[in-house]
Amino acid sequence: MFRNYKVRTDLALEARERFDEKDIKIRGVFVRENYNEEKEIRTTVVRIETENGAKTMGKPQGTYITIEAPNMSVPDEEYHKEISEEIAHHILELLPSKKTESVLVVGLGNHQVTPDALGPKVVDNLHITRHVIREYGRDLLEDDTSIMVSAIVPGVMAQTGMETLEIVQGIIQETKPDVVIAVDALAARSTKRLNRTIQITNAGINPGSGVGNHREGLNEETLGIRVIGIGIPTVVDAATIVHDAMEHLLDALEEQEQREFLDEMIAPNLNQMFVTPKDVDETIKRLSFTISEGLNLAFRQV
Amino acid sequence: MFRNYKVRTDLALEARERFDEKDIKIRGVFVRENYNEEKEIRTTVVRIETENGAKTMGKPQGTYITIEAPNMSVPDEEYHKEISEEIAHHILELLPSKKTESVLVVGLGNHQVTPDALGPKVVDNLHITRHVIREYGRDLLEDDTSIMVSAIVPGVMAQTGMETLEIVQGIIQETKPDVVIAVDALAARSTKRLNRTIQITNAGINPGSGVGNHREGLNEETLGIRVIGIGIPTVVDAATIVHDAMEHLLDALEEQEQREFLDEMIAPNLNQMFVTPKDVDETIKRLSFTISEGLNLAFRQV
Amino acid sequence: MFRNYKVRTDLALEARERFDEKDIKIRGVFVRENYNEEKEIRTTVVRIETENGAKTMGKPQGTYITIEAPNMSVPDEEYHKEISEEIAHHILELLPSKKTESVLVVGLGNHQVTPDALGPKVVDNLHITRHVIREYGRDLLEDDTSIMVSAIVPGVMAQTGMETLEIVQGIIQETKPDVVIAVDALAARSTKRLNRTIQITNAGINPGSGVGNHREGLNEETLGIRVIGIGIPTVVDAATIVHDAMEHLLDALEEQEQREFLDEMIAPNLNQMFVTPKDVDETIKRLSFTISEGLNLAFRQV
Amino acid sequence: MFRNYKVRTDLALEARERFDEKDIKIRGVFVRENYNEEKEIRTTVVRIETENGAKTMGKPQGTYITIEAPNMSVPDEEYHKEISEEIAHHILELLPSKKTESVLVVGLGNHQVTPDALGPKVVDNLHITRHVIREYGRDLLEDDTSIMVSAIVPGVMAQTGMETLEIVQGIIQETKPDVVIAVDALAARSTKRLNRTIQITNAGINPGSGVGNHREGLNEETLGIRVIGIGIPTVVDAATIVHDAMEHLLDALEEQEQREFLDEMIAPNLNQMFVTPKDVDETIKRLSFTISEGLNLAFRQV
């Protein structure tokens, strides 16, 4: 119905749901759902396997794992260890099959904009080992970690004047990690998903995704190595809120009226605006712990 | 039309405009507008003079000065000195007529939520003098400031467990300032006004206003001394965006449908959500300089 | 020997040690030491019981518990839960004997100076309950906490223009807590104690103590209620480093030479300078977790 | 006298002074001093022209310009514009003779350790243009800036696991700037110089310099392009304080006693400790403005 305005979501799960509403099957896209009652965690795997499926979904080919846990944004003394363990499990599955010896974690986003600070905050709590291993070897490390972990917070283009891709490409050329794990705050379509959903994918981070709208993707094609993307939706585009609110209302109007109305409403004012909850500071702080602990766990098990 | 949902704005200017649309005059409310072409600053004074006017407007009696400057959020080497001077001018007018000897600046809001950090950031750049004057007298100060300036960033209730009013009342009792200046990030109705409008008022800060929703007001009635409120709208309530988008659309529906629709749409999901621009970090940083320099200027002239 | 220059330490333990060196017994001061081999925690209780003892020690009467744990500043996945439990244990012992129903935690220090940010960071991770209990009663809280916890980060005098004492007195008058717990970064005499020692005392926080040098004490006498002080030494005064380095060297000089030398050396340049380790950021972050978890634990058990 | 312990200073000026004390002339090292009475700025140019001079001085060949301004750390409404202009002047002189079209500013240091945060804070206030010029050309920029300015805050090795050199090399390879300007907090020998001295040099940033002790240099040799280093001393090594305090005292002792004493005193405890003033937060904030405005000025004039 809205041919011009494209509702934006970084979640493959939400991209898929739009077709469910209309009872459409999509070729080349497979979905498998699993619910862990005890832990109250729903895991959905969306696999986009063909070029055609990618086109229909508006997302690159790859595996998209979505972890939904309604209680995730609720305070918990251990920062939701059960979710950290789930993250670690999926990260380990997505790592290249041969032994991974070094990983570069990229904390995307702007550390000065609260809902966009997820990536930088995850990096803050990582257990960094590359410099220690290079200096003293693996024997010195207290735990069993033998993977070389390095990390960078590249900043956003307005702060650096550079594409994130340029910065990460340069660092990869110099330091030669086996795999990149890019962490980013995402945009969802529904406010109900904010801060309650984690997406892990081997498709990397895509152009136009994230709170800050990356212009070029970080993925195997652009970086030459496996790129695992981890994201949590922390905002909804303001235009999406209005769009969704009006969707069935508009049925009552003539098509001509609809067009004019949308052009007028959605376009200029709401551009570059986002919707986010008021308690976003506490939530981001806690979620970043859950993810960094998930990564720390995974790295100890490689 | 929307009897149940109340569109929220902290700007008296916007509260007044709603009646303009409907060509209604309000008794007890006087408006005077002035445009400085050279500086491109529009100043509107809304004066609510009667209990009745206050009721109609949904704002306490008092003088509300609104400075609109479209370029305010655009970078400027001197942080818009012309606006700082305008602020200083109005602050001086609103100070109690007898000599003001001491002022307590209260930086309201949450320094960890970017659009709510305006108040704390303004306090960061103030020229604090109370402790120096009390220790060494007024002669030592380099410039002509003779006013005792103190400041507090009380934090928000989720961080302190206390009402801001309790904290400020206690501090006033101990330190006995002549006047309080409370700086806060506000909610506007229109995204066009975000970060481009400053409201200065002798009505203080009202319950339910601000990004973080204060439950009790800071004003002459609650604090016992003159309270000047300074605010910049940095967010719009997410529900307001949807409400305004739908306002004329809804004319096409039956009244019963409207009610159901609104209950469903606006109530639960968008509650406690706000809309804010993506470049909010840079903007808040710059605006806080403009205001603190306005205050510093005013304090040198008292 | 150094009659004019007073070596500064905020630790009662170190104040006591100076006499040990000289094999002096102090009347009115009792010391009891305990070592937990399994946890590698040494606990020393210094009890200053008479006015005379206080004079000799240069510290107010009261009980000073010092927890020494060499590994405390070393990273640990659980942020040294064994130390948090030790802290909780001693806090509970120092609380007033009749039921404590409300506590105000005061995070002293400057959150913008890394080694002075301990207090503000501890407050960041506290479980604040006062506003919830006042609104909904005690039943709603998930855990068994029934104590009303509030907290304030008052800032330092250069930021506020006010004595911390004024701010805290005012807040106590309004909110009437049963007890204050004040958390502060301390100065030690020896760099070996930095970030490895926690002092808990019912003597509150004393004038001239802390990284930022409070001018007036927070204690039962000034605030009218029990004040528990918790501190970790994060700096050594620069002058103390030089003083201690020279102490036995100076024996070789004539007394006259000593005086001149010290006046010249220690006085002006090193004034207002402090010594702190380079990895102070990571350390402060971790230690603040250890303490706030200790407090959270204690509050659940009151 | 202290053959084993090497007093550390990052200032060429201080390295030179040690020889002045002993009335020694150094071959290959030229010094020119200039004092601007009106602005109260002393500028000293130390030019190390031979390999021999470099060896004696313990600093690489190059031009080291030192700006000393006692009032620099004192608050000033315009953030010491006269010093920003002096910085701009020297930056322009040190740029490669042929037209410089692009510059990468590197903000070295740890933004979470106050005295080490100078570099990151300078980057915060730079006018970044590279992305705008690449997207829209030079015509769109408001002022006359035509130079492409990009910037990176690489973080410190404990946070990234990577050498700063690796990160910067990678970024240079991808973005090909004509020149690098690296900003860093330095260590001085004398506390009197802290926050009052700016060093600008075409020798880049050297191994072992800076608050955080870089292990590999950023200079023309390692990066392949001109590297201008800008630094302000914000700390003194704790061992240096003790060393200098004792220097003439030690004359009274036998040589054997000296050795033992020094081994005992200076080595282990004071290692990795630094001395810094208590008001370091305000000072760093102001100095970073002075430098970034100096750079912004220079970039407009290229």
PDB file of N, CA and C in Angstrom, chain B residues 61-127:
ATOM      1  N   GLN B  61       0.094  30.771  35.976  1.00  0.00           N
ATOM      2  CA  GLN B  61       0.263  32.194  35.700  1.00  0.00           C
ATOM      3  C   GLN B  61       1.742  32.577  35.669  1.00  0.00           C
ATOM      4  N   GLY B  62       2.056  33.569  34.841  1.00  0.00           N
ATOM      5  CA  GLY B  62       3.435  34.026  34.779  1.00  0.00           C
ATOM      6  C   GLY B  62       3.769  34.564  33.399  1.00  0.00           C
ATOM      7  N   THR B  63       4.997  34.994  33.239  1.00  0.00           N
ATOM      8  CA  THR B  63       5.475  35.526  31.974  1.00  0.00           C
ATOM      9  C   THR B  63       6.336  34.467  31.292  1.00  0.00           C
ATOM     10  N   TYR B  64       6.034  34.149  30.052  1.00  0.00           N
ATOM     11  CA  TYR B  64       6.789  33.144  29.293  1.00  0.00           C
ATOM     12  C   TYR B  64       7.400  33.819  28.074  1.00  0.00           C
ATOM     13  N   ILE B  65       8.706  33.923  28.067  1.00  0.00           N
ATOM     14  CA  ILE B  65       9.403  34.546  26.939  1.00  0.00           C
ATOM     15  C   ILE B  65       9.964  33.440  26.057  1.00  0.00           C
ATOM     16  N   THR B  66       9.631  33.468  24.783  1.00  0.00           N
ATOM     17  CA  THR B  66      10.142  32.446  23.882  1.00  0.00           C
ATOM     18  C   THR B  66      11.036  33.085  22.836  1.00  0.00           C
ATOM     19  N   ILE B  67      12.252  32.600  22.746  1.00  0.00           N
ATOM     20  CA  ILE B  67      13.207  33.087  21.757  1.00  0.00           C
ATOM     21  C   ILE B  67      13.298  32.037  20.666  1.00  0.00           C
ATOM     22  N   GLU B  68      12.929  32.391  19.447  1.00  0.00           N
ATOM     23  CA  GLU B  68      13.035  31.444  18.336  1.00  0.00           C
ATOM     24  C   GLU B  68      14.127  31.901  17.387  1.00  0.00           C
ATOM     25  N   ALA B  69      15.070  31.024  17.114  1.00  0.00           N
ATOM     26  CA  ALA B  69      16.170  31.377  16.213  1.00  0.00           C
ATOM     27  C   ALA B  69      16.513  30.143  15.399  1.00  0.00           C
ATOM     28  N   PRO B  70      16.033  30.087  14.154  1.00  0.00           N
ATOM     29  CA  PRO B  70      16.201  28.879  13.342  1.00  0.00           C
ATOM     30  C   PRO B  70      17.659  28.420  13.254  1.00  0.00           C
ATOM     31  N   ASN B  71      18.602  29.375  13.335  1.00  0.00           N
ATOM     32  CA  ASN B  71      20.009  28.990  13.176  1.00  0.00           C
ATOM     33  C   ASN B  71      20.664  28.533  14.471  1.00  0.00           C
ATOM     34  N   MET B  72      19.886  28.548  15.536  1.00  0.00           N
ATOM     35  CA  MET B  72      20.452  28.261  16.851  1.00  0.00           C
ATOM     36  C   MET B  72      21.163  26.921  16.938  1.00  0.00           C
ATOM     37  N   SER B  73      20.633  25.923  16.224  1.00  0.00           N
ATOM     38  CA  SER B  73      21.240  24.598  16.330  1.00  0.00           C
ATOM     39  C   SER B  73      22.343  24.380  15.297  1.00  0.00           C
ATOM     40  N   VAL B  74      22.627  25.405  14.514  1.00  0.00           N
ATOM     41  CA  VAL B  74      23.700  25.319  13.518  1.00  0.00           C
ATOM     42  C   VAL B  74      25.020  25.728  14.179  1.00  0.00           C
ATOM     43  N   PRO B  75      26.112  25.006  13.907  1.00  0.00           N
ATOM     44  CA  PRO B  75      27.394  25.360  14.525  1.00  0.00           C
ATOM     45  C   PRO B  75      27.763  26.818  14.273  1.00  0.00           C
ATOM     46  N   ASP B  76      28.376  27.426  15.252  1.00  0.00           N
ATOM     47  CA  ASP B  76      28.775  28.824  15.166  1.00  0.00           C
ATOM     48  C   ASP B  76      29.977  28.989  16.072  1.00  0.00           C
ATOM     49  N   GLU B  77      30.991  29.647  15.557  1.00  0.00           N
ATOM     50  CA  GLU B  77      32.255  29.714  16.291  1.00  0.00           C
ATOM     51  C   GLU B  77      32.110  30.283  17.691  1.00  0.00           C
ATOM     52  N   GLU B  78      31.223  31.227  17.840  1.00  0.00           N
ATOM     53  CA  GLU B  78      31.070  31.859  19.153  1.00  0.00           C
ATOM     54  C   GLU B  78      29.860  31.325  19.907  1.00  0.00           C
ATOM     55  N   TYR B  79      29.370  30.167  19.504  1.00  0.00           N
ATOM     56  CA  TYR B  79      28.218  29.567  20.163  1.00  0.00           C
ATOM     57  C   TYR B  79      27.040  30.545  20.260  1.00  0.00           C
ATOM     58  N   HIS B  80      26.809  31.280  19.138  1.00  0.00           N
ATOM     59  CA  HIS B  80      25.659  32.189  19.054  1.00  0.00           C
ATOM     60  C   HIS B  80      25.612  33.196  20.192  1.00  0.00           C
ATOM     61  N   LYS B  81      26.640  34.021  20.219  1.00  0.00           N
ATOM     62  CA  LYS B  81      26.739  35.058  21.243  1.00  0.00           C
ATOM     63  C   LYS B  81      25.502  35.963  21.252  1.00  0.00           C
ATOM     64  N   GLU B  82      24.925  36.198  20.063  1.00  0.00           N
ATOM     65  CA  GLU B  82      23.759  37.099  20.000  1.00  0.00           C
ATOM     66  C   GLU B  82      22.586  36.510  20.789  1.00  0.00           C
ATOM     67  N   ILE B  83      22.517  35.180  20.836  1.00  0.00           N
ATOM     68  CA  ILE B  83      21.429  34.563  21.603  1.00  0.00           C
ATOM     69  C   ILE B  83      21.755  34.571  23.102  1.00  0.00           C
ATOM     70  N   SER B  84      23.029  34.337  23.423  1.00  0.00           N
ATOM     71  CA  SER B  84      23.441  34.440  24.829  1.00  0.00           C
ATOM     72  C   SER B  84      23.086  35.818  25.371  1.00  0.00           C
ATOM     73  N   GLU B  85      23.308  36.852  24.559  1.00  0.00           N
ATOM     74  CA  GLU B  85      23.008  38.215  25.015  1.00  0.00           C
ATOM     75  C   GLU B  85      21.510  38.409  25.213  1.00  0.00           C
ATOM     76  N   GLU B  86      20.733  37.836  24.315  1.00  0.00           N
ATOM     77  CA  GLU B  86      19.272  37.913  24.437  1.00  0.00           C
ATOM     78  C   GLU B  86      18.813  37.213  25.731  1.00  0.00           C
ATOM     79  N   ILE B  87      19.398  36.053  26.003  1.00  0.00           N
ATOM     80  CA  ILE B  87      19.055  35.330  27.234  1.00  0.00           C
ATOM     81  C   ILE B  87      19.388  36.188  28.459  1.00  0.00           C
ATOM     82  N   ALA B  88      20.618  36.733  28.458  1.00  0.00           N
ATOM     83  CA  ALA B  88      21.063  37.550  29.595  1.00  0.00           C
ATOM     84  C   ALA B  88      20.081  38.700  29.831  1.00  0.00           C
ATOM     85  N   HIS B  89      19.666  39.345  28.747  1.00  0.00           N
ATOM     86  CA  HIS B  89      18.733  40.476  28.837  1.00  0.00           C
ATOM     87  C   HIS B  89      17.434  40.075  29.546  1.00  0.00           C
ATOM     88  N   HIS B  90      16.860  38.948  29.155  1.00  0.00           N
ATOM     89  CA  HIS B  90      15.578  38.544  29.742  1.00  0.00           C
ATOM     90  C   HIS B  90      15.728  38.041  31.183  1.00  0.00           C
ATOM     91  N   ILE B  91      16.834  37.358  31.457  1.00  0.00           N
ATOM     92  CA  ILE B  91      17.096  36.911  32.841  1.00  0.00           C
ATOM     93  C   ILE B  91      17.127  38.125  33.758  1.00  0.00           C
ATOM     94  N   LEU B  92      17.854  39.165  33.339  1.00  0.00           N
ATOM     95  CA  LEU B  92      17.980  40.358  34.175  1.00  0.00           C
ATOM     96  C   LEU B  92      16.624  40.999  34.430  1.00  0.00           C
ATOM     97  N   GLU B  93      15.755  40.970  33.421  1.00  0.00           N
ATOM     98  CA  GLU B  93      14.414  41.531  33.587  1.00  0.00           C
ATOM     99  C   GLU B  93      13.560  40.748  34.574  1.00  0.00           C
ATOM    100  N   LEU B  94      13.762  39.432  34.593  1.00  0.00           N
ATOM    101  CA  LEU B  94      12.913  38.594  35.446  1.00  0.00           C
ATOM    102  C   LEU B  94      13.413  38.481  36.883  1.00  0.00           C
ATOM    103  N   LEU B  95      14.641  38.933  37.144  1.00  0.00           N
ATOM    104  CA  LEU B  95      15.160  38.857  38.509  1.00  0.00           C
ATOM    105  C   LEU B  95      14.335  39.765  39.426  1.00  0.00           C
ATOM    106  N   PRO B  96      14.225  39.426  40.699  1.00  0.00           N
ATOM    107  CA  PRO B  96      13.457  40.261  41.631  1.00  0.00           C
ATOM    108  C   PRO B  96      13.962  41.697  41.590  1.00  0.00           C
ATOM    109  N   SER B  97      13.073  42.648  41.745  1.00  0.00           N
ATOM    110  CA  SER B  97      13.450  44.058  41.542  1.00  0.00           C
ATOM    111  C   SER B  97      14.533  44.527  42.508  1.00  0.00           C
ATOM    112  N   LYS B  98      14.452  44.151  43.764  1.00  0.00           N
ATOM    113  CA  LYS B  98      15.532  44.549  44.676  1.00  0.00           C
ATOM    114  C   LYS B  98      16.800  43.755  44.321  1.00  0.00           C
ATOM    115  N   LYS B  99      17.887  44.277  44.713  1.00  0.00           N
ATOM    116  CA  LYS B  99      19.196  43.697  44.387  1.00  0.00           C
ATOM    117  C   LYS B  99      19.247  42.186  44.680  1.00  0.00           C
ATOM    118  N   THR B 100      19.596  41.403  43.659  1.00  0.00           N
ATOM    119  CA  THR B 100      19.794  39.975  43.857  1.00  0.00           C
ATOM    120  C   THR B 100      21.256  39.738  44.218  1.00  0.00           C
ATOM    121  N   GLU B 101      21.498  39.093  45.325  1.00  0.00           N
ATOM    122  CA  GLU B 101      22.891  38.907  45.753  1.00  0.00           C
ATOM    123  C   GLU B 101      23.381  37.481  45.602  1.00  0.00           C
ATOM    124  N   SER B 102      22.444  36.533  45.482  1.00  0.00           N
ATOM    125  CA  SER B 102      22.892  35.149  45.345  1.00  0.00           C
ATOM    126  C   SER B 102      21.878  34.361  44.535  1.00  0.00           C
ATOM    127  N   VAL B 103      22.379  33.452  43.710  1.00  0.00           N
ATOM    128  CA  VAL B 103      21.508  32.666  42.850  1.00  0.00           C
ATOM    129  C   VAL B 103      21.970  31.211  42.887  1.00  0.00           C
ATOM    130  N   LEU B 104      20.998  30.305  42.916  1.00  0.00           N
ATOM    131  CA  LEU B 104      21.304  28.872  42.836  1.00  0.00           C
ATOM    132  C   LEU B 104      20.810  28.373  41.483  1.00  0.00           C
ATOM    133  N   VAL B 105      21.723  27.884  40.643  1.00  0.00           N
ATOM    134  CA  VAL B 105      21.326  27.331  39.358  1.00  0.00           C
ATOM    135  C   VAL B 105      21.127  25.826  39.511  1.00  0.00           C
ATOM    136  N   VAL B 106      19.972  25.313  39.087  1.00  0.00           N
ATOM    137  CA  VAL B 106      19.670  23.886  39.220  1.00  0.00           C
ATOM    138  C   VAL B 106      19.659  23.267  37.815  1.00  0.00           C
ATOM    139  N   GLY B 107      20.574  22.351  37.563  1.00  0.00           N
ATOM    140  CA  GLY B 107      20.653  21.681  36.255  1.00  0.00           C
ATOM    141  C   GLY B 107      19.811  20.417  36.287  1.00  0.00           C
ATOM    142  N   LEU B 108      18.562  20.513  35.849  1.00  0.00           N
ATOM    143  CA  LEU B 108      17.641  19.373  35.909  1.00  0.00           C
ATOM    144  C   LEU B 108      17.914  18.376  34.789  1.00  0.00           C
ATOM    145  N   GLY B 109      17.494  17.141  34.982  1.00  0.00           N
ATOM    146  CA  GLY B 109      17.623  16.136  33.926  1.00  0.00           C
ATOM    147  C   GLY B 109      18.670  15.093  34.244  1.00  0.00           C
ATOM    148  N   ASN B 110      18.813  14.157  33.307  1.00  0.00           N
ATOM    149  CA  ASN B 110      19.678  12.989  33.478  1.00  0.00           C
ATOM    150  C   ASN B 110      20.899  13.128  32.575  1.00  0.00           C
ATOM    151  N   HIS B 111      22.076  13.278  33.166  1.00  0.00           N
ATOM    152  CA  HIS B 111      23.253  13.546  32.337  1.00  0.00           C
ATOM    153  C   HIS B 111      23.637  12.354  31.477  1.00  0.00           C
ATOM    154  N   GLN B 112      23.001  11.183  31.718  1.00  0.00           N
ATOM    155  CA  GLN B 112      23.348  10.011  30.909  1.00  0.00           C
ATOM    156  C   GLN B 112      22.384   9.755  29.744  1.00  0.00           C
ATOM    157  N   VAL B 113      21.326  10.570  29.616  1.00  0.00           N
ATOM    158  CA  VAL B 113      20.428  10.455  28.461  1.00  0.00           C
ATOM    159  C   VAL B 113      20.625  11.716  27.613  1.00  0.00           C
ATOM    160  N   THR B 114      21.199  11.569  26.446  1.00  0.00           N
ATOM    161  CA  THR B 114      21.660  12.733  25.688  1.00  0.00           C
ATOM    162  C   THR B 114      20.648  13.874  25.622  1.00  0.00           C
ATOM    163  N   PRO B 115      19.402  13.668  25.169  1.00  0.00           N
ATOM    164  CA  PRO B 115      18.504  14.827  25.047  1.00  0.00           C
ATOM    165  C   PRO B 115      18.051  15.383  26.396  1.00  0.00           C
ATOM    166  N   ASP B 116      18.319  14.670  27.481  1.00  0.00           N
ATOM    167  CA  ASP B 116      17.910  15.137  28.808  1.00  0.00           C
ATOM    168  C   ASP B 116      19.089  15.753  29.565  1.00  0.00           C
ATOM    169  N   ALA B 117      20.238  15.855  28.910  1.00  0.00           N
ATOM    170  CA  ALA B 117      21.459  16.283  29.602  1.00  0.00           C
ATOM    171  C   ALA B 117      21.698  17.785  29.529  1.00  0.00           C
ATOM    172  N   LEU B 118      20.743  18.538  28.958  1.00  0.00           N
ATOM    173  CA  LEU B 118      20.956  19.976  28.792  1.00  0.00           C
ATOM    174  C   LEU B 118      21.262  20.674  30.124  1.00  0.00           C
ATOM    175  N   GLY B 119      20.422  20.456  31.126  1.00  0.00           N
ATOM    176  CA  GLY B 119      20.610  21.126  32.412  1.00  0.00           C
ATOM    177  C   GLY B 119      21.977  20.834  33.022  1.00  0.00           C
ATOM    178  N   PRO B 120      22.334  19.544  33.193  1.00  0.00           N
ATOM    179  CA  PRO B 120      23.664  19.244  33.740  1.00  0.00           C
ATOM    180  C   PRO B 120      24.801  19.866  32.932  1.00  0.00           C
ATOM    181  N   LYS B 121      24.674  19.900  31.599  1.00  0.00           N
ATOM    182  CA  LYS B 121      25.755  20.461  30.783  1.00  0.00           C
ATOM    183  C   LYS B 121      25.860  21.982  30.940  1.00  0.00           C
ATOM    184  N   VAL B 122      24.731  22.648  31.114  1.00  0.00           N
ATOM    185  CA  VAL B 122      24.779  24.098  31.344  1.00  0.00           C
ATOM    186  C   VAL B 122      25.559  24.379  32.628  1.00  0.00           C
ATOM    187  N   VAL B 123      25.281  23.612  33.667  1.00  0.00           N
ATOM    188  CA  VAL B 123      25.971  23.809  34.945  1.00  0.00           C
ATOM    189  C   VAL B 123      27.485  23.605  34.793  1.00  0.00           C
ATOM    190  N   ASP B 124      27.874  22.657  33.926  1.00  0.00           N
ATOM    191  CA  ASP B 124      29.299  22.378  33.687  1.00  0.00           C
ATOM    192  C   ASP B 124      30.098  23.614  33.279  1.00  0.00           C
ATOM    193  N   ASN B 125      29.467  24.558  32.609  1.00  0.00           N
ATOM    194  CA  ASN B 125      30.203  25.699  32.075  1.00  0.00           C
ATOM    195  C   ASN B 125      29.903  27.015  32.775  1.00  0.00           C
ATOM    196  N   LEU B 126      29.235  26.927  33.907  1.00  0.00           N
ATOM    197  CA  LEU B 126      28.955  28.151  34.657  1.00  0.00           C
ATOM    198  C   LEU B 126      30.179  28.611  35.430  1.00  0.00           C
ATOM    199  N   HIS B 127      30.223  29.900  35.667  1.00  0.00           N
ATOM    200  CA  HIS B 127      31.278  30.490  36.472  1.00  0.00           C
ATOM    201  C   HIS B 127      30.770  30.535  37.923  1.00  0.00           C
TER     202      HIS B 127
END
